[in-house]
Amino acid sequence: MLWVTPRKIWNAAKILGSYYLTRLLQRPIQWGVPFTISIEPTTACNLRCPECPSGLRSFSRPTGNLRADFFRRTIDDLYRDLYFLIFYFQGEPYINPEFLDMVKYASQKGIYTITSTNGHFLSEENARRTIESGLDRLIISVDGSTQEVYEQYRKSGNLDQVLQGARNVVKWKKQLGSKTPHLIFQFLVVRPNEHQIPEIYRLAKEIGIDEVKLKTAQIYDYAQGNSLIPVQDQYSRYRQQADGSYRIKNKLLNHCWKLWHACVITWDGMVVPCCFDKDAQYRMGNLQDQSLRKVWQQKPYQEFRKNILKGRDQIDICTNCTEGCKVWA
C-alpha cells in the first residue's frame, strides 16, 4: 500500500488549515485527526542515561510493554489517516518482544514507520527481521566515537556492540536488496563528546549509514549550568547570561504545530500532547476506553490548546522545548 492517499492528503490539509486559522483567530479550531502519532513500545531500557527517565528509573507513571492486540486495534482505527508512526517515546523499543511484529503490521497498513534505538539489540537475527518488517527509518543513537567518551552519557552502553549492530543492518539491507530502512546515526551533542563530531561522520561513512543528525540535548537542571551543556554555542539549547545563569536560547512562541498534527500514546493507552510530557502529566484521554478521534476533539485537548495560545511559558513541559512552534518539525 502507498502511504500517501487522497484521504490522507485531505486530512492533512484540514489540519494545516485549522492550525493557521487558530493562529489568526486566537482560539482553538481543530479539524481532522492526527497524521503523526508516537506510540511507546516499552518503558524499559538497558542503559542509564543521565537525562532520561527510563535511564534514571524515575517514572512517576506505570511501566510496562505495549500489547500487540491493543496496538493493532489502535492502528485499525487510524491507519487510513496516518502518514507517520513513530515507534518511540521512552524506553528501548527492541526490548518489547513483539516490537518488530507491530512494525510489520503498521507497514502493511501503508504507514511510514520510524523508530529510534540505542543499538544494543541489533543482532544478526534482529537486523534481518528489521529489514523484513518494512521499517522505513531507523535512528541509531551513537553519542561518541570511542568507548571512553560514549559511556559518559550512554551509561552501561557498549559502543562496539552498537557499531556492530549498525553493520548488521547495513549487511542485511544489501543481502535482501532493500532500500529501507533509511539509516541515521543520531549524535546527541553534549560537552564530553562535542569534539568527536567529525569522527561520527567518518564512522557513518565507513559503515554505510545514510545520514548523520546532530541533536541538541535537553537538560533538566540547566539554570545554574551543567557539565553536559556544550561549549560550542551552535550545539546548545542554552545560553549563558551575564550573571552566570543559563536560559533557553529560543523564544517560546504561543502556538504549537504539534498540538494540531501529532500526539503521543503511552504503552498503556494514555494520550499525551507531545514527547516532552515524559511522565504523562497532561493526560488527554485513554484509548483503552475511547477512540483517539473522540479524545482529539474533547474538552481536555481543547483546553490544553487554549492554554498554549495564552502562554507556553506557563506550561512546564513547554518551557524546555525548542521545536514545538515549527511547522513540519
Short mmCIF file of C-alpha atoms in Angstrom, two decimals:
data_model
loop_
_atom_site.label_atom_id
_atom_site.label_comp_id
_atom_site.label_asym_id
_atom_site.label_seq_id
_atom_site.Cartn_x
_atom_site.Cartn_y
_atom_site.Cartn_z
CA MET A 1 0.00 0.00 0.00
CA LEU A 2 1.05 3.57 -0.64
CA TRP A 3 1.48 5.73 2.43
CA VAL A 4 0.16 8.79 0.54
CA THR A 5 -3.54 8.65 -0.39
CA PRO A 6 -6.21 11.25 -1.27
CA ARG A 7 -7.82 10.74 2.13
CA LYS A 8 -4.54 11.37 3.96
CA ILE A 9 -3.86 14.46 1.88
CA TRP A 10 -7.32 15.85 2.66
CA ASN A 11 -6.90 15.15 6.38
CA ALA A 12 -3.50 16.88 6.41
CA ALA A 13 -4.97 19.87 4.57
CA LYS A 14 -7.74 20.19 7.16
CA ILE A 15 -5.23 20.06 10.00
CA LEU A 16 -2.97 22.67 8.42
CA GLY A 17 -5.91 24.95 7.67
CA SER A 18 -7.27 24.72 11.20
CA TYR A 19 -3.83 25.42 12.66
CA TYR A 20 -3.37 28.67 10.73
CA LEU A 21 -6.99 29.69 11.37
CA THR A 22 -6.37 29.13 15.08
CA ARG A 23 -3.34 31.43 14.98
CA LEU A 24 -5.35 34.05 13.12
CA LEU A 25 -8.40 33.97 15.40
CA GLN A 26 -6.52 33.13 18.63
CA ARG A 27 -8.97 30.41 19.61
CA PRO A 28 -8.51 26.65 19.15
CA ILE A 29 -10.01 25.21 15.98
CA GLN A 30 -9.25 21.58 15.24
CA TRP A 31 -10.25 19.80 12.05
CA GLY A 32 -9.14 16.34 11.03
CA VAL A 33 -7.27 13.77 13.11
CA PRO A 34 -3.52 13.49 13.77
CA PHE A 35 -1.43 12.34 10.82
CA THR A 36 1.56 11.59 13.08
CA ILE A 37 1.46 9.53 16.24
CA SER A 38 4.22 8.35 18.53
CA ILE A 39 3.49 5.12 20.33
CA GLU A 40 5.56 3.69 23.15
CA PRO A 41 6.68 0.03 22.74
CA THR A 42 8.06 -0.11 26.29
CA THR A 43 9.36 1.99 29.16
CA ALA A 44 12.20 -0.47 29.85
CA CYS A 45 15.79 0.32 28.90
CA ASN A 46 19.12 -1.41 29.30
CA LEU A 47 21.06 1.87 29.69
CA ARG A 48 21.20 4.55 32.40
CA CYS A 49 21.50 7.83 30.53
CA PRO A 50 21.51 10.76 32.98
CA GLU A 51 18.84 12.97 31.35
CA CYS A 52 16.34 10.20 30.58
CA PRO A 53 13.53 8.96 32.87
CA SER A 54 14.00 5.42 31.53
CA GLY A 55 17.70 5.55 32.27
CA LEU A 56 17.18 7.08 35.70
CA ARG A 57 14.32 4.65 36.51
CA SER A 58 12.43 7.72 37.66
CA PHE A 59 8.95 7.43 36.11
CA SER A 60 6.01 8.59 38.17
CA ARG A 61 3.68 6.57 35.91
CA PRO A 62 3.24 2.80 35.44
CA THR A 63 5.88 1.00 33.41
CA GLY A 64 5.43 -1.89 31.02
CA ASN A 65 5.26 -3.16 27.42
CA LEU A 66 2.80 -2.21 24.68
CA ARG A 67 0.46 -5.11 23.94
CA ALA A 68 0.14 -6.18 20.31
CA ASP A 69 -3.65 -6.61 20.43
CA PHE A 70 -4.16 -3.06 21.74
CA PHE A 71 -1.71 -1.77 19.15
CA ARG A 72 -3.50 -3.48 16.25
CA ARG A 73 -6.87 -2.18 17.44
CA THR A 74 -5.50 1.38 17.56
CA ILE A 75 -3.90 1.12 14.10
CA ASP A 76 -7.05 -0.38 12.59
CA ASP A 77 -8.92 2.72 13.72
CA LEU A 78 -6.35 5.26 12.50
CA TYR A 79 -4.35 3.92 9.54
CA ARG A 80 -6.49 5.50 6.82
CA ASP A 81 -5.46 8.98 8.02
CA LEU A 82 -1.94 8.31 9.32
CA TYR A 83 1.21 9.26 7.45
CA PHE A 84 3.82 8.63 10.16
CA LEU A 85 4.06 6.22 13.06
CA ILE A 86 6.99 6.81 15.43
CA PHE A 87 7.64 3.68 17.50
CA TYR A 88 9.30 5.54 20.32
CA PHE A 89 8.58 7.62 23.39
CA GLN A 90 10.52 6.30 26.36
CA GLY A 91 12.44 3.05 26.73
CA GLU A 92 14.29 0.89 24.19
CA PRO A 93 11.81 -0.41 21.55
CA TYR A 94 13.63 -3.68 20.83
CA ILE A 95 13.11 -4.82 24.43
CA ASN A 96 9.44 -5.44 23.62
CA PRO A 97 9.48 -8.98 22.13
CA GLU A 98 6.56 -8.13 19.81
CA PHE A 99 8.05 -4.86 18.56
CA LEU A 100 9.06 -5.94 15.04
CA ASP A 101 5.74 -7.75 14.53
CA MET A 102 3.97 -4.47 15.30
CA VAL A 103 6.22 -2.59 12.88
CA LYS A 104 5.33 -5.09 10.16
CA TYR A 105 1.62 -4.73 10.87
CA ALA A 106 1.76 -0.93 10.59
CA SER A 107 3.93 -1.08 7.47
CA GLN A 108 1.45 -3.38 5.77
CA LYS A 109 -1.26 -0.82 6.52
CA GLY A 110 0.56 1.77 4.43
CA ILE A 111 2.06 3.84 7.26
CA TYR A 112 5.59 5.30 7.18
CA THR A 113 7.29 3.74 10.21
CA ILE A 114 10.15 5.19 12.27
CA THR A 115 11.96 4.06 15.38
CA SER A 116 14.89 5.18 17.50
CA THR A 117 17.16 2.70 19.26
CA ASN A 118 20.30 2.70 21.37
CA GLY A 119 21.58 -0.03 19.04
CA HIS A 120 22.36 -2.78 21.56
CA PHE A 121 19.77 -5.27 20.22
CA LEU A 122 20.65 -5.26 16.52
CA SER A 123 21.85 -8.83 16.40
CA GLU A 124 22.06 -10.66 13.07
CA GLU A 125 18.53 -12.01 13.59
CA ASN A 126 17.02 -8.69 14.68
CA ALA A 127 18.80 -6.87 11.84
CA ARG A 128 17.30 -9.25 9.30
CA ARG A 129 13.84 -9.05 10.90
CA THR A 130 14.10 -5.26 10.96
CA ILE A 131 14.55 -5.20 7.18
CA GLU A 132 11.76 -7.74 6.69
CA SER A 133 9.39 -5.74 8.91
CA GLY A 134 9.29 -2.91 6.36
CA LEU A 135 10.59 -0.29 8.80
CA ASP A 136 11.16 2.93 6.84
CA ARG A 137 13.56 4.83 9.11
CA LEU A 138 15.93 3.59 11.81
CA ILE A 139 17.65 6.10 14.10
CA ILE A 140 20.62 4.67 15.99
CA SER A 141 21.99 6.74 18.88
CA VAL A 142 25.79 6.90 18.69
CA ASP A 143 26.92 9.58 21.12
CA GLY A 144 30.67 9.14 20.89
CA SER A 145 33.32 7.64 18.64
CA THR A 146 35.29 5.99 21.46
CA GLN A 147 34.06 3.89 24.36
CA GLU A 148 35.53 6.26 26.93
CA VAL A 149 33.55 9.22 25.60
CA TYR A 150 30.43 7.26 24.59
CA GLU A 151 29.84 5.82 28.06
CA GLN A 152 29.98 9.24 29.74
CA TYR A 153 26.42 9.77 28.56
CA ARG A 154 25.31 6.28 27.48
CA LYS A 155 25.90 4.77 30.90
CA SER A 156 26.27 0.95 30.79
CA GLY A 157 26.49 1.09 26.98
CA ASN A 158 28.93 -0.72 24.71
CA LEU A 159 29.96 1.25 21.62
CA ASP A 160 31.46 -1.74 19.79
CA GLN A 161 28.16 -3.61 20.15
CA VAL A 162 26.24 -0.63 18.76
CA LEU A 163 28.56 -0.23 15.76
CA GLN A 164 28.38 -3.96 15.04
CA GLY A 165 24.60 -3.75 15.18
CA ALA A 166 24.67 -0.94 12.62
CA ARG A 167 26.91 -3.07 10.39
CA ASN A 168 24.44 -5.95 10.72
CA VAL A 169 21.59 -3.78 9.47
CA VAL A 170 23.64 -2.46 6.55
CA LYS A 171 24.61 -6.03 5.65
CA TRP A 172 21.02 -7.30 5.64
CA LYS A 173 19.78 -4.33 3.64
CA LYS A 174 22.23 -5.32 0.93
CA GLN A 175 21.54 -9.06 1.17
CA LEU A 176 17.78 -8.58 0.95
CA GLY A 177 18.06 -5.89 -1.72
CA SER A 178 16.07 -3.41 0.36
CA LYS A 179 16.14 0.37 0.14
CA THR A 180 14.77 0.65 3.67
CA PRO A 181 15.19 1.47 6.44
CA HIS A 182 16.88 4.82 5.89
CA LEU A 183 19.70 4.61 8.43
CA ILE A 184 20.60 7.55 10.66
CA PHE A 185 23.33 7.96 13.24
CA GLN A 186 21.95 10.39 15.80
CA PHE A 187 24.63 12.16 17.78
CA LEU A 188 23.38 13.86 20.95
CA VAL A 189 25.84 16.71 21.38
CA VAL A 190 27.00 17.18 24.97
CA ARG A 191 30.19 18.66 26.36
CA PRO A 192 32.07 15.33 26.73
CA ASN A 193 31.56 14.38 23.07
CA GLU A 194 31.34 17.61 21.04
CA HIS A 195 34.97 17.30 19.94
CA GLN A 196 34.15 13.97 18.27
CA ILE A 197 31.57 15.29 15.79
CA PRO A 198 33.91 14.91 12.77
CA GLU A 199 34.65 11.32 13.81
CA ILE A 200 30.97 10.33 13.84
CA TYR A 201 30.65 11.43 10.23
CA ARG A 202 33.69 9.33 9.37
CA LEU A 203 32.29 6.28 11.15
CA ALA A 204 28.92 6.64 9.45
CA LYS A 205 30.51 6.78 6.02
CA GLU A 206 32.76 3.83 6.77
CA ILE A 207 29.86 1.63 7.92
CA GLY A 208 27.42 2.70 5.21
CA ILE A 209 24.96 4.80 7.21
CA ASP A 210 22.77 7.08 5.10
CA GLU A 211 22.75 10.18 7.29
CA VAL A 212 24.11 11.77 10.47
CA LYS A 213 21.90 14.01 12.59
CA LEU A 214 23.30 16.19 15.36
CA LYS A 215 20.79 16.68 18.16
CA THR A 216 20.89 19.27 20.93
CA ALA A 217 20.46 17.84 24.40
CA GLN A 218 17.54 18.61 26.69
CA ILE A 219 18.96 19.31 30.15
CA TYR A 220 16.57 19.36 33.07
CA ASP A 221 18.77 21.21 35.55
CA TYR A 222 20.32 23.85 33.31
CA ALA A 223 19.67 27.18 35.06
CA GLN A 224 22.94 27.27 37.04
CA GLY A 225 24.97 25.47 34.41
CA ASN A 226 25.51 21.77 33.81
CA SER A 227 28.53 19.68 32.82
CA LEU A 228 26.58 18.35 29.82
CA ILE A 229 25.96 21.75 28.19
CA PRO A 230 28.25 22.04 25.13
CA VAL A 231 30.87 24.75 24.93
CA GLN A 232 30.09 25.39 21.25
CA ASP A 233 27.03 27.62 21.18
CA GLN A 234 25.53 26.19 17.97
CA TYR A 235 25.12 22.79 19.63
CA SER A 236 23.43 24.03 22.81
CA ARG A 237 19.80 24.83 23.59
CA TYR A 238 21.01 27.15 26.34
CA ARG A 239 22.94 30.39 26.54
CA GLN A 240 24.88 31.76 29.49
CA GLN A 241 23.81 35.14 30.85
CA ALA A 242 25.91 37.94 32.34
CA ASP A 243 25.16 36.73 35.88
CA GLY A 244 26.42 33.22 35.03
CA SER A 245 22.98 31.60 34.83
CA TYR A 246 21.63 29.91 31.68
CA ARG A 247 18.40 30.31 29.74
CA ILE A 248 16.87 28.61 26.67
CA LYS A 249 18.06 30.42 23.55
CA ASN A 250 14.87 30.18 21.53
CA LYS A 251 11.86 32.34 22.28
CA LEU A 252 8.72 30.44 23.33
CA LEU A 253 6.04 31.39 20.81
CA ASN A 254 2.43 30.98 21.89
CA HIS A 255 1.42 28.39 19.32
CA CYS A 256 2.47 24.80 18.76
CA TRP A 257 2.15 22.90 15.49
CA LYS A 258 2.50 19.56 17.29
CA LEU A 259 -0.78 20.13 19.14
CA TRP A 260 -2.54 20.10 15.77
CA HIS A 261 -0.95 17.28 13.81
CA ALA A 262 0.57 14.83 16.33
CA CYS A 263 0.20 13.13 19.68
CA VAL A 264 1.87 10.51 21.86
CA ILE A 265 0.30 7.26 23.08
CA THR A 266 1.88 5.55 26.07
CA TRP A 267 2.26 1.78 26.27
CA ASP A 268 -0.91 1.54 28.39
CA GLY A 269 -3.06 3.75 26.16
CA MET A 270 -2.79 7.22 27.68
CA VAL A 271 -2.86 10.06 25.14
CA VAL A 272 -0.48 12.94 25.93
CA PRO A 273 0.20 16.08 23.87
CA CYS A 274 3.86 15.58 22.95
CA CYS A 275 7.16 13.85 23.68
CA PHE A 276 8.12 16.41 26.36
CA ASP A 277 5.39 15.03 28.66
CA LYS A 278 7.53 12.07 29.69
CA ASP A 279 5.58 11.33 32.87
CA ALA A 280 2.17 11.65 31.14
CA GLN A 281 1.29 14.58 33.39
CA TYR A 282 -1.16 16.05 30.86
CA ARG A 283 -3.50 13.19 30.07
CA MET A 284 -5.94 13.93 27.28
CA GLY A 285 -7.70 10.58 27.46
CA ASN A 286 -7.26 6.81 27.50
CA LEU A 287 -7.55 4.71 24.34
CA GLN A 288 -8.47 1.69 26.43
CA ASP A 289 -11.82 3.42 27.00
CA GLN A 290 -12.40 5.59 23.91
CA SER A 291 -11.14 6.23 20.40
CA LEU A 292 -8.42 8.74 19.55
CA ARG A 293 -10.91 10.53 17.28
CA LYS A 294 -13.04 11.29 20.33
CA VAL A 295 -10.09 12.16 22.61
CA TRP A 296 -8.70 14.51 19.93
CA GLN A 297 -11.78 16.73 19.99
CA GLN A 298 -12.91 16.62 23.60
CA LYS A 299 -12.53 19.23 26.34
CA PRO A 300 -9.09 18.37 27.86
CA TYR A 301 -7.38 18.67 24.47
CA GLN A 302 -9.19 21.87 23.55
CA GLU A 303 -8.36 23.39 26.95
CA PHE A 304 -4.70 22.49 26.54
CA ARG A 305 -4.63 24.09 23.08
CA LYS A 306 -6.30 27.17 24.52
CA ASN A 307 -3.64 27.39 27.24
CA ILE A 308 -0.89 27.10 24.62
CA LEU A 309 -2.32 30.19 22.92
CA LYS A 310 -2.31 32.08 26.23
CA GLY A 311 1.33 31.36 27.04
CA ARG A 312 3.62 28.37 26.54
CA ASP A 313 5.89 29.75 29.24
CA GLN A 314 3.15 28.90 31.76
CA ILE A 315 3.15 25.18 30.88
CA ASP A 316 6.05 23.34 32.46
CA ILE A 317 6.59 20.73 29.72
CA CYS A 318 6.83 23.56 27.17
CA THR A 319 9.49 25.58 28.94
CA ASN A 320 12.32 23.26 27.86
CA CYS A 321 11.05 22.84 24.30
CA THR A 322 12.85 24.34 21.32
CA GLU A 323 10.82 22.99 18.42
CA GLY A 324 7.12 22.89 19.16
CA CYS A 325 6.34 26.02 17.16
CA LYS A 326 7.87 24.75 13.92
CA VAL A 327 5.52 23.57 11.19
CA TRP A 328 6.60 20.16 9.86
CA ALA A 329 9.01 19.76 12.83
#
